[in-house]
XYZ file of C-alpha atoms in Angstrom:
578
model
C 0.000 0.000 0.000
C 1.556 3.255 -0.923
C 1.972 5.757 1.642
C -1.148 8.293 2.207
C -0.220 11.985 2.460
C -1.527 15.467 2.171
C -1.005 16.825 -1.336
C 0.347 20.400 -1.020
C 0.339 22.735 -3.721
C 3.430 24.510 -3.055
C 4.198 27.605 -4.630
C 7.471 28.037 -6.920
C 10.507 28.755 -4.896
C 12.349 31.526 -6.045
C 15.057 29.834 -7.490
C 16.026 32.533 -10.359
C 16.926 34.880 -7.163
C 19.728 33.287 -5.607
C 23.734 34.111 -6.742
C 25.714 31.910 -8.705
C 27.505 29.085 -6.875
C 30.396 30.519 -4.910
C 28.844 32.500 -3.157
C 29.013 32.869 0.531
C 26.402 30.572 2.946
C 25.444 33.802 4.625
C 24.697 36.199 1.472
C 22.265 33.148 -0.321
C 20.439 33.429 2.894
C 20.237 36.888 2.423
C 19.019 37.088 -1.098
C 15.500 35.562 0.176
C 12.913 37.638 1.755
C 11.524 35.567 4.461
C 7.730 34.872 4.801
C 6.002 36.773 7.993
C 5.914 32.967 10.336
C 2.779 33.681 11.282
C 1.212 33.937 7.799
C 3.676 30.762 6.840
C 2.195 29.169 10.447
C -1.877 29.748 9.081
C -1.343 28.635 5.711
C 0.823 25.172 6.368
C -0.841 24.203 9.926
C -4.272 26.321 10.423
C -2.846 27.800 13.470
C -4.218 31.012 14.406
C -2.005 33.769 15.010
C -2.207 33.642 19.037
C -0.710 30.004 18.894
C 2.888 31.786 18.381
C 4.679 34.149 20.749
C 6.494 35.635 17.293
C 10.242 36.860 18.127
C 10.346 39.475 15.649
C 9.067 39.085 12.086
C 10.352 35.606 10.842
C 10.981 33.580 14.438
C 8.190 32.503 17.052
C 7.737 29.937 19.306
C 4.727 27.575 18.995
C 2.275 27.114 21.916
C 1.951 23.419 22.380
C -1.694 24.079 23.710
C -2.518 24.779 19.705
C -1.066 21.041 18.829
C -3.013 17.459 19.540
C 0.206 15.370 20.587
C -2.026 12.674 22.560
C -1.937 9.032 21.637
C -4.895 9.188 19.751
C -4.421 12.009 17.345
C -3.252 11.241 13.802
C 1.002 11.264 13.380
C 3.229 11.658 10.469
C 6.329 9.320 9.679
C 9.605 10.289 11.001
C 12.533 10.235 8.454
C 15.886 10.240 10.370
C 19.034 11.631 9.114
C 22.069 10.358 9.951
C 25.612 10.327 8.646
C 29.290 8.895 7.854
C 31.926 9.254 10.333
C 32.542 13.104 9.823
C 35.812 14.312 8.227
C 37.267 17.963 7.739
C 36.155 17.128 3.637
C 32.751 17.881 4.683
C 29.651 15.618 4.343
C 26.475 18.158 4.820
C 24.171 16.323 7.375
C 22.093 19.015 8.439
C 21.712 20.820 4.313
C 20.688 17.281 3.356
C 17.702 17.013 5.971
C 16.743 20.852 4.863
C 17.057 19.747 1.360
C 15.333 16.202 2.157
C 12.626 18.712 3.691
C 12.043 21.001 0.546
C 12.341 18.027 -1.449
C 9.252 16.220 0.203
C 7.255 19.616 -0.549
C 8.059 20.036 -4.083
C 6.641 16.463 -4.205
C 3.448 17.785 -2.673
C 4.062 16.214 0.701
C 3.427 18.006 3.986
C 6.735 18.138 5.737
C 8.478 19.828 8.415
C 11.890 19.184 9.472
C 13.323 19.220 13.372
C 16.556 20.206 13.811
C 18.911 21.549 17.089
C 19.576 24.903 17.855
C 23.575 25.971 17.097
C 25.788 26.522 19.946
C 28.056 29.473 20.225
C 31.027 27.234 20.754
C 31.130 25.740 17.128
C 29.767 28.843 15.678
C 32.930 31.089 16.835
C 34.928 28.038 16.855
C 35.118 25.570 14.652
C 32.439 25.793 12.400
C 31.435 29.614 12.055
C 27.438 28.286 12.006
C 25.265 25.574 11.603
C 22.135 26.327 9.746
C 22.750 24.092 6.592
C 24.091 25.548 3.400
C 24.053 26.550 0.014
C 20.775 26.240 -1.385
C 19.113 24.252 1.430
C 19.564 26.724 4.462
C 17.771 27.416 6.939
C 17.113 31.678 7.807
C 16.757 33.872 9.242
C 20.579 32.578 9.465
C 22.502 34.890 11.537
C 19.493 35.003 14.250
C 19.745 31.107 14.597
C 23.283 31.271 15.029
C 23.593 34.143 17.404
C 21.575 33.772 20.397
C 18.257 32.225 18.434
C 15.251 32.468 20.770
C 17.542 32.501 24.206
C 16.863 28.857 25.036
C 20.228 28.219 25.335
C 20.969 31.225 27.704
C 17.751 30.070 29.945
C 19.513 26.607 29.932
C 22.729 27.892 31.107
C 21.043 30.129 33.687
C 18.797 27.089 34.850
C 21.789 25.148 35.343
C 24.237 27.773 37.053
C 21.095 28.797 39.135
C 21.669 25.265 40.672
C 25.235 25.742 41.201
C 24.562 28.913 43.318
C 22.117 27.432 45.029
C 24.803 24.406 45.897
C 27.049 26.679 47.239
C 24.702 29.075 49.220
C 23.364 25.527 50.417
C 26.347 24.279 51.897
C 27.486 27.763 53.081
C 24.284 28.800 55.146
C 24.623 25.325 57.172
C 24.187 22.446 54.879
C 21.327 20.869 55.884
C 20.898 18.653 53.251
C 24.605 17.563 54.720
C 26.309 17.965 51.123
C 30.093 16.784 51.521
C 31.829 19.656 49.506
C 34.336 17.061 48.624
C 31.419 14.712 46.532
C 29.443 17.710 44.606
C 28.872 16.860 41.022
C 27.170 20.004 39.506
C 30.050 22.163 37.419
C 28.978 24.999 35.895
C 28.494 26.264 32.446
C 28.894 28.443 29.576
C 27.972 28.370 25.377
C 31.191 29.294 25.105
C 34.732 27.070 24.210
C 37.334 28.054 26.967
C 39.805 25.128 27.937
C 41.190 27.062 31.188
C 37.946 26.597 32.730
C 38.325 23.228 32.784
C 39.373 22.807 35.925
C 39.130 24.979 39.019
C 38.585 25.856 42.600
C 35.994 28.446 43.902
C 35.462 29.570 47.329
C 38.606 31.197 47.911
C 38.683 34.579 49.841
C 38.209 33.434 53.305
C 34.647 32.396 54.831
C 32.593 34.875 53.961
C 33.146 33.568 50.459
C 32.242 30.268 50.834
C 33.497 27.184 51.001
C 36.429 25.653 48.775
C 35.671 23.238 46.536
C 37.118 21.227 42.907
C 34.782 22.260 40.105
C 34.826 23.324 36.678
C 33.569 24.622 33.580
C 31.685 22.660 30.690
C 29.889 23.870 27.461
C 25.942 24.521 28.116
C 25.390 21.481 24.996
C 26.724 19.201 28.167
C 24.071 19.896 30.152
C 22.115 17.833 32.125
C 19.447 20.656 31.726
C 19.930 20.416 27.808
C 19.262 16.844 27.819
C 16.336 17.025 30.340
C 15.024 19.968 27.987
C 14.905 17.522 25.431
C 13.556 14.758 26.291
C 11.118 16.127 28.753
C 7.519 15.540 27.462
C 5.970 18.648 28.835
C 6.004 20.889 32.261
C 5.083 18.778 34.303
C 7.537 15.758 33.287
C 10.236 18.786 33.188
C 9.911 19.487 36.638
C 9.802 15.712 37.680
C 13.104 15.333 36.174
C 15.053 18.355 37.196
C 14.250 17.224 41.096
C 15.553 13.782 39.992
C 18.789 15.454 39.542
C 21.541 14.182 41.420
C 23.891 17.048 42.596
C 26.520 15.215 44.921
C 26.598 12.900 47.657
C 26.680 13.039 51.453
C 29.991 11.904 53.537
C 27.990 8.196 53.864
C 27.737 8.287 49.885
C 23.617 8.429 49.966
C 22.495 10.723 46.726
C 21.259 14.051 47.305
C 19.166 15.630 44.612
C 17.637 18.939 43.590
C 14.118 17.728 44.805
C 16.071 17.550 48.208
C 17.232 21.097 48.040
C 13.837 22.320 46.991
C 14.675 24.130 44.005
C 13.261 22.129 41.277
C 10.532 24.983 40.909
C 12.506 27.812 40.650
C 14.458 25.904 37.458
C 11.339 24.918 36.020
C 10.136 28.894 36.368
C 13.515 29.412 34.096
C 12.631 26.920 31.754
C 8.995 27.836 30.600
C 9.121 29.292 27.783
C 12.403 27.441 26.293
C 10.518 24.507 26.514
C 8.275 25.625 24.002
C 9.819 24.884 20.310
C 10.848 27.273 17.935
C 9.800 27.544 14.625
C 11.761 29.285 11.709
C 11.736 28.158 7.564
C 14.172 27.359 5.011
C 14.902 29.520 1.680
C 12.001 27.653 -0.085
C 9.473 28.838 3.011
C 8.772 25.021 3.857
C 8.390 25.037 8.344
C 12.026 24.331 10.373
C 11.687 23.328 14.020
C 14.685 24.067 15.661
C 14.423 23.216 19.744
C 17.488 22.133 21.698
C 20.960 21.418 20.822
C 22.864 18.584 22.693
C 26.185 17.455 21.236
C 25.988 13.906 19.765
C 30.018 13.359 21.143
C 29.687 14.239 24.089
C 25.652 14.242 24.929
C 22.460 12.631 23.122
C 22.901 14.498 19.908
C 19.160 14.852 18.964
C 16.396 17.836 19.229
C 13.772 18.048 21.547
C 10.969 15.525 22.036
C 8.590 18.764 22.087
C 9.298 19.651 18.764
C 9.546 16.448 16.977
C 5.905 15.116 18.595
C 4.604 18.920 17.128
C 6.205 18.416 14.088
C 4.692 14.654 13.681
C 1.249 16.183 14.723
C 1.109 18.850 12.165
C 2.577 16.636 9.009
C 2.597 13.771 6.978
C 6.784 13.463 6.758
C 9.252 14.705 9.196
C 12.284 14.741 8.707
C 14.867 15.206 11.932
C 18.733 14.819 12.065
C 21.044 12.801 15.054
C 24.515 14.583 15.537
C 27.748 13.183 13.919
C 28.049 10.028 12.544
C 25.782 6.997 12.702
C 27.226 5.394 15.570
C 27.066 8.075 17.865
C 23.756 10.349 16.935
C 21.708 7.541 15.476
C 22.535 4.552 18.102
C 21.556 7.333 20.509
C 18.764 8.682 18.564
C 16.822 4.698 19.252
C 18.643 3.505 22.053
C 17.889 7.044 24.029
C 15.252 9.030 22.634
C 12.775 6.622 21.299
C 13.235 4.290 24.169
C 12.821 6.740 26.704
C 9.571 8.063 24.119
C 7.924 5.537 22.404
C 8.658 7.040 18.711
C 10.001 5.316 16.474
C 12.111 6.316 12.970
C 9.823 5.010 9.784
C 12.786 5.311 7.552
C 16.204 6.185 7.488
C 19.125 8.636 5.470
C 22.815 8.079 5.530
C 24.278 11.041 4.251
C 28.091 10.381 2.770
C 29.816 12.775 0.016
C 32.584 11.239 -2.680
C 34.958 13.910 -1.182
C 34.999 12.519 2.438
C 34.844 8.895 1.405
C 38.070 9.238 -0.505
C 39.837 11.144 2.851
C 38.119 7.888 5.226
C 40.206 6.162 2.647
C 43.401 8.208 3.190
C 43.125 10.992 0.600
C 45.026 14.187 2.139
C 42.392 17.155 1.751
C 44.229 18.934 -0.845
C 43.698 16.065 -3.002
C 40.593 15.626 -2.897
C 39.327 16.960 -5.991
C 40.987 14.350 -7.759
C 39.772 11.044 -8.549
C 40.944 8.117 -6.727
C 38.513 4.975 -7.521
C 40.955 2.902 -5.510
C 41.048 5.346 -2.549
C 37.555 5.734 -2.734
C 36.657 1.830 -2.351
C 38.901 2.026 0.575
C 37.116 4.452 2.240
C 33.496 3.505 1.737
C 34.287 0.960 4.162
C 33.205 3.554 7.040
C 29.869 3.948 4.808
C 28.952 0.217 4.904
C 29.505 -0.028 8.547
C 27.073 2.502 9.188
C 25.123 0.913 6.819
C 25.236 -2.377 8.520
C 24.570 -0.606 11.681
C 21.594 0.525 11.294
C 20.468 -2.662 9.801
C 21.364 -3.830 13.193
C 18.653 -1.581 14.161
C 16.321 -3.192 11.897
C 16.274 -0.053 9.707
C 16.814 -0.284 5.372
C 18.376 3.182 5.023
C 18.850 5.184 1.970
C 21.853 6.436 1.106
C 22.509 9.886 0.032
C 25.410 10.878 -2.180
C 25.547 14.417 -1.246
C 27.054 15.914 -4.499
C 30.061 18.157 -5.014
C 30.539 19.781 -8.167
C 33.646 17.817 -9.003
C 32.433 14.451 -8.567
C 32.607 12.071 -11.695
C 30.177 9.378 -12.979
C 32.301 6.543 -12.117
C 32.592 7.710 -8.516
C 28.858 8.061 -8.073
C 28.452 5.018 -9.650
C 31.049 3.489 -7.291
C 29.031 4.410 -4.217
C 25.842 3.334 -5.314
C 27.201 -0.181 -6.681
C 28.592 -0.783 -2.957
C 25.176 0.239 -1.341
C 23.426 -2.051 -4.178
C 25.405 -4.756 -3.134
C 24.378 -4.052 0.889
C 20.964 -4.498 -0.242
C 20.001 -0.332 0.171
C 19.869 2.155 -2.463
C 21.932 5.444 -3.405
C 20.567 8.302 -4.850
C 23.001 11.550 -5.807
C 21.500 14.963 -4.899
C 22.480 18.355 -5.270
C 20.260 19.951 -3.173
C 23.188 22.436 -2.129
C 23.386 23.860 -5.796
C 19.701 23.573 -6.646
C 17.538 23.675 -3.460
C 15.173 21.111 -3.353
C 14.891 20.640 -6.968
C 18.060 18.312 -6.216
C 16.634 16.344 -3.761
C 13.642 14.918 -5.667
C 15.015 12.150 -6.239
C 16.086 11.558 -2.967
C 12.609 12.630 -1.577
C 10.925 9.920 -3.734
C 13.472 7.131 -2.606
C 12.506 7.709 0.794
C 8.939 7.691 -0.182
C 9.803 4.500 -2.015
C 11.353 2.786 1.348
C 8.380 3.752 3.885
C 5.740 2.252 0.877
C 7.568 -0.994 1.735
C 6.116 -1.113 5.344
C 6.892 0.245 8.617
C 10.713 -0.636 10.031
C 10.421 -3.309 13.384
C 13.271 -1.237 15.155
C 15.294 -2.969 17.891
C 16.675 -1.628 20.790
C 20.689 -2.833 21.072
C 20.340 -4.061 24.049
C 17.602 -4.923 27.232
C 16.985 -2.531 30.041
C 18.327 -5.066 32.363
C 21.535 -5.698 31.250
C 23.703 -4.417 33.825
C 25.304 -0.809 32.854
C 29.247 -2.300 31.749
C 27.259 -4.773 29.463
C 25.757 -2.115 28.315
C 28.789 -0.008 27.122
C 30.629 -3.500 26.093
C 27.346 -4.014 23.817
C 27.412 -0.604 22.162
C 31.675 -0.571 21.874
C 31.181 -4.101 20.036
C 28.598 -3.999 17.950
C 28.270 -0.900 16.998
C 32.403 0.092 17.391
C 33.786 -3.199 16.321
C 36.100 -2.871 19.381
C 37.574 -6.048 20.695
C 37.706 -4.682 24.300
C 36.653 -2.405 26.182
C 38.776 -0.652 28.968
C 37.382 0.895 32.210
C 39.730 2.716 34.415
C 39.090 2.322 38.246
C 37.031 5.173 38.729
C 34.961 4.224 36.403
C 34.326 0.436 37.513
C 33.413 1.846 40.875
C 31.091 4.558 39.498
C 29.329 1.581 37.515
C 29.063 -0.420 40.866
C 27.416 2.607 42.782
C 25.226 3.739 40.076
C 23.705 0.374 39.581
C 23.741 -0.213 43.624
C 21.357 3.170 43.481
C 18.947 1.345 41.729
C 19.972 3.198 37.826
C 21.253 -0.172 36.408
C 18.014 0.467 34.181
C 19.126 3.858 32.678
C 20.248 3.833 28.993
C 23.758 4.811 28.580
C 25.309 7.302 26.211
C 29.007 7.545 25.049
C 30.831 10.283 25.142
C 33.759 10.040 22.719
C 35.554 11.538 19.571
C 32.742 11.624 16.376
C 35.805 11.283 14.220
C 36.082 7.734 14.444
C 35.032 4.561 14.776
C 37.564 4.172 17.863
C 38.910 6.750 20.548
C 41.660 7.722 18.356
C 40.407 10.403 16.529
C 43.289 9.638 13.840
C 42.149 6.513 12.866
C 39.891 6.299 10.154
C 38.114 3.875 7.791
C 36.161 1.486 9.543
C 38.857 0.215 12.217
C 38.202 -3.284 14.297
C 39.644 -4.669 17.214
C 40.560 -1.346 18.957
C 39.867 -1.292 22.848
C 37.290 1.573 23.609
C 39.032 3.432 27.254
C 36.389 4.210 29.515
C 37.771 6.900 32.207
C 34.980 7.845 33.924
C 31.256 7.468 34.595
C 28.756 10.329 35.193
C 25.140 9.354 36.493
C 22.446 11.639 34.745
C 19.743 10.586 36.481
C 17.251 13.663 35.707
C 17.664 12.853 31.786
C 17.383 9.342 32.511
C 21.248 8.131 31.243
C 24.456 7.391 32.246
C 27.245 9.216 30.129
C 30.512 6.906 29.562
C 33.585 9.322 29.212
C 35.911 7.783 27.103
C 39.491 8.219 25.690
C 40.517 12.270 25.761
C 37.007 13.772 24.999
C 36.198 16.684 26.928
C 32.542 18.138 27.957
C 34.745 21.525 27.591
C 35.780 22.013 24.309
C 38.747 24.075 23.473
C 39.372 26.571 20.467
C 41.490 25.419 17.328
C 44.640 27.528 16.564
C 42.462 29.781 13.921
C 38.837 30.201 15.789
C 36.385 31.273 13.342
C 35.679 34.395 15.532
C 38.284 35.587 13.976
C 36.669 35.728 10.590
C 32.713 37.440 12.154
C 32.697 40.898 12.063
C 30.119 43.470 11.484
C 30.006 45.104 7.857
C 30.030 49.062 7.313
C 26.315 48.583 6.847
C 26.010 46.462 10.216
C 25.361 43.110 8.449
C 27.012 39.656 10.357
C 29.893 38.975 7.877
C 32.054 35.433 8.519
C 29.027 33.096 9.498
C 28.909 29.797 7.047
């Protein structure tokens, strides 16, 4: 039975408008005039104006007492876009599920796509911004990528709140009977600084309170960003922020936020962050963009808010899980939909010919050459993935995302491989064209859900105790022949599961860049052991994180930071941002 879906109408996008290839991510988002969000909001949903609390012109946030979510109210399928091991070559995870998006609705379908808010980190970091690019962006650009709707400054405030609160706690008499030496909660910022790392605060003498080891992590490591996202409404927010564990007293027994009575004022912080955010890409087709956890370090995947508005209001939605395939997808099913119920109707592995050849040991400055050879090599890490998620008991598609200099036989390489895994390719250019070039794509997904809905597996039981866990996920989904954990850790395992949190999901925190903990090795490596140094217990988001090899939850800046490249124009326009 083919799948049933709203035909839209959709009008032309303005395609003739945009500049000629080359030209900077920031001035194609420029070129188109955005649609007022509330007129875009009426015409695509039916919502009435007073459903959105608009942030300027082009921005709102959507009032989830406007959207049916309940179990018995009809739901769209959920496409989920996932990706190759990532490589400095580029692969274009996040323009392929915009394209994917504008694709569906040149085809007619009603579709939204979800994806995570950018942090300020990346943006004057590494990246320089995160709203797709080319032809399949997201806008109003700079506004997503500076500050957005100030979720992620109510999430830092939430979470420092806390810390304060700690503090004053312990200072005014401690009669929760924190030990100073056993509190958890660090503080943190949306910012990249690697001196804040590590510190001590409470210096000055008494009156300044008392002196304790802490530290510094990005805002994307919250426990408050995860909770944000996977909370299903107020009242489930507030039921996990109390749940929070925030240290220990000297006879080891937990002490949470629920015992410091401060859950309220957090969830008073959080109101109207919790509420998703709703923007649209150049071709005026509806963006949800609602949290922003880091997939190498945190769940990698936007907020359960957003994605059950997004399924209520379309037939397709598309949504994206951070990095590569074993890190944002495995957490994407073994996180999100178990702690959810949803459930990912069809699958999108997004590779490009450029970063296949580097997984294969092309240097970058080669890469516009071909290298059949090179490029066999390397679509090794592709069929992992591949294999992966069929592990999962997901048939994805695979999308070529296409650079200009790509040649036939290297396309052709890519999609015999995937032929021969029993999954189809399709090459899109929905970076050049919009979604024009993703069509194709569009229909192949199409194609897969008409073949019947995906029975998708969990990796592993709820009851398999917490080491198993990580053992399951390193082997399986890894290829590691071992798996390493430092004393710290194996004690942190022990306590955690004698708490009664053997249960919890777990969620590795490790280098996206490969397969392994080295983040040099690439391809699709086997055997490695997978270093586990240390264990943190999330117990408000409902996971336990599994630090391993060098990864830290505070990134630091590169030798060139991209903040060195953003400026402000003569006329006041963001310059820098791609």
């Amino acid at each position: 039975m083919s799948l049933q879906y709203s035909k839209l109408t959709p009008e032309t996008p303005p395609a003739a408008e945009f500049p000629p290839p080359g030209t900077p991510d920031i001035e194609i988002a420029r070129s188109v005039q955005p649609q007022s969000i509330l007129l875009l909001a009426q015409q695509r949903f039916g919502l009435p104006g007073e459903s959105l609390v608009p942030f300027g012109h082009y921005k709102a946030k959507l009032d989830m007492a406007y959207v049916d979510t309940s179990d018995t109210a009809s739901r769209g399928k959920l496409v989920l876009v996932t990706a190759i091991t990532p490589t400095p070559a580029g692969e274009g995870k996040t323009t392929t599920s915009v394209g994917l998006n504008d694709g569906f609705n040149r085809l007619g379908v009603r579709s939204s796509v979800c994806l995570r808010e950018p942090s300020l980190g990346p943006c004057f970091g590494m990246k320089g911004g995160a709203a797709g690019g080319g032809r399949a962006q997201v806008i109003p650009m700079e506004d997503i990528n500076l500050h957005f709707n100030g979720d992620f400054h109510a999430i830092t405030t939430a979470h420092n709140l806390l810390a304060s609160l700690i503090d004053n706690h312990i200072h005014w008499g401690n009669e929760a009977g924190l030990d100073p030496r056993y509190v958890n909660w660090r503080r943190v910022m949306d910012l990249t600084d690697r001196s804040l790392r590590n510190m001590v605060c409470g210096l000055g003498g008494a009156a300044h309170g008392v002196p304790r080891e802490t530290g510094f992590d990005i805002t994307v490591s919250s426990e408050i960003m995860a909770i944000l996202c996977l909370a299903d409404g107020r009242a489930d927010l507030k039921q996990r922020l109390g749940n929070i564990i925030v240290g220990r007293r000297s006879d080891m027994t937990p002490v949470t936020v629920r015992d410091l009575g401060v859950e309220g004022a957090l969830t008073v912080l959080l109101k109207e962050a919790l509420q998703p955010n709703l923007v649209q890409s150049l071709e005026h087709n509806p963006v949800f963009i609602h949290g922003g956890p880091f997939a190498n370090i945190a769940h990698g995947c936007n907020s359960v808010t957003a994605t059950r508005a997004a399924l209520a209001l379309n037939d397709v939605v598309v949504t994206e899980a951070g990095f590569g395939a074993d890190l944002g997808a495995e957490k994407f099913i073994d996180i999100k939909c178990r702690h959810t119920g949803l459930r990912p109707d069809a699958a999108v592995v997004v590779c490009t010919i450029r970063a296949l050849k580097m997984q294969g040991g092309v240097p970058r400055s080669q890469l516009s050459s071909p290298d059949l050879a090179a490029l066999r090599e390397g679509a090794a890490n592709l069929e992992r993935h591949i294999r992966n998620l069929q592990q999962f008991g997901l048939t994805p598609v695979v999308c070529i995302n296409r650079f200009p200099d790509d040649t036939e036989d290297e396309l052709a390489l890519v999609q015999s491989i995937s032929e021969e895994l029993g999954v189809r390719a399709v090459s899109a250019d929905h970076w050049a064209t919009g979604g024009e070039g993703a069509t194709e794509l569009a229909q192949a997904v199409l194609d897969q859900m008409d073949e019947g809905t995906p029975e998708v597996k969990f990796l592993y039981e709820d009851s398999l105790p917490l080491a198993d866990k990580i053992r399951t996920i390193a082997t399986r989904i890894y290829h590691a022949g071992s798996v390493e954990f430092s004393t710290a850790a194996k004690k942190q395992l022990e306590e955690y599961e004698s708490l009664g949190f053997g249960h919890l999901p777990v969620c590795i925190a490790k280098t996206q860049y490969s397969f392994s903990a080295d983040s040099s090795v690439k391809g699709a490596p086997s055997g490695h052991t997978l270093p586990v140094r240390e264990v943190r217990l999330a117990a408000g988001a409902g996971f336990v994180v599994a630090v391993c090899g060098d990864i830290m939850t505070m990134p630091g800046l590169p030798r060139r930071p991209a903040a060195l490249d953003i400026a402000l124009d003569e006329d006041g326009l963001v310059v820098g941002l791609t």
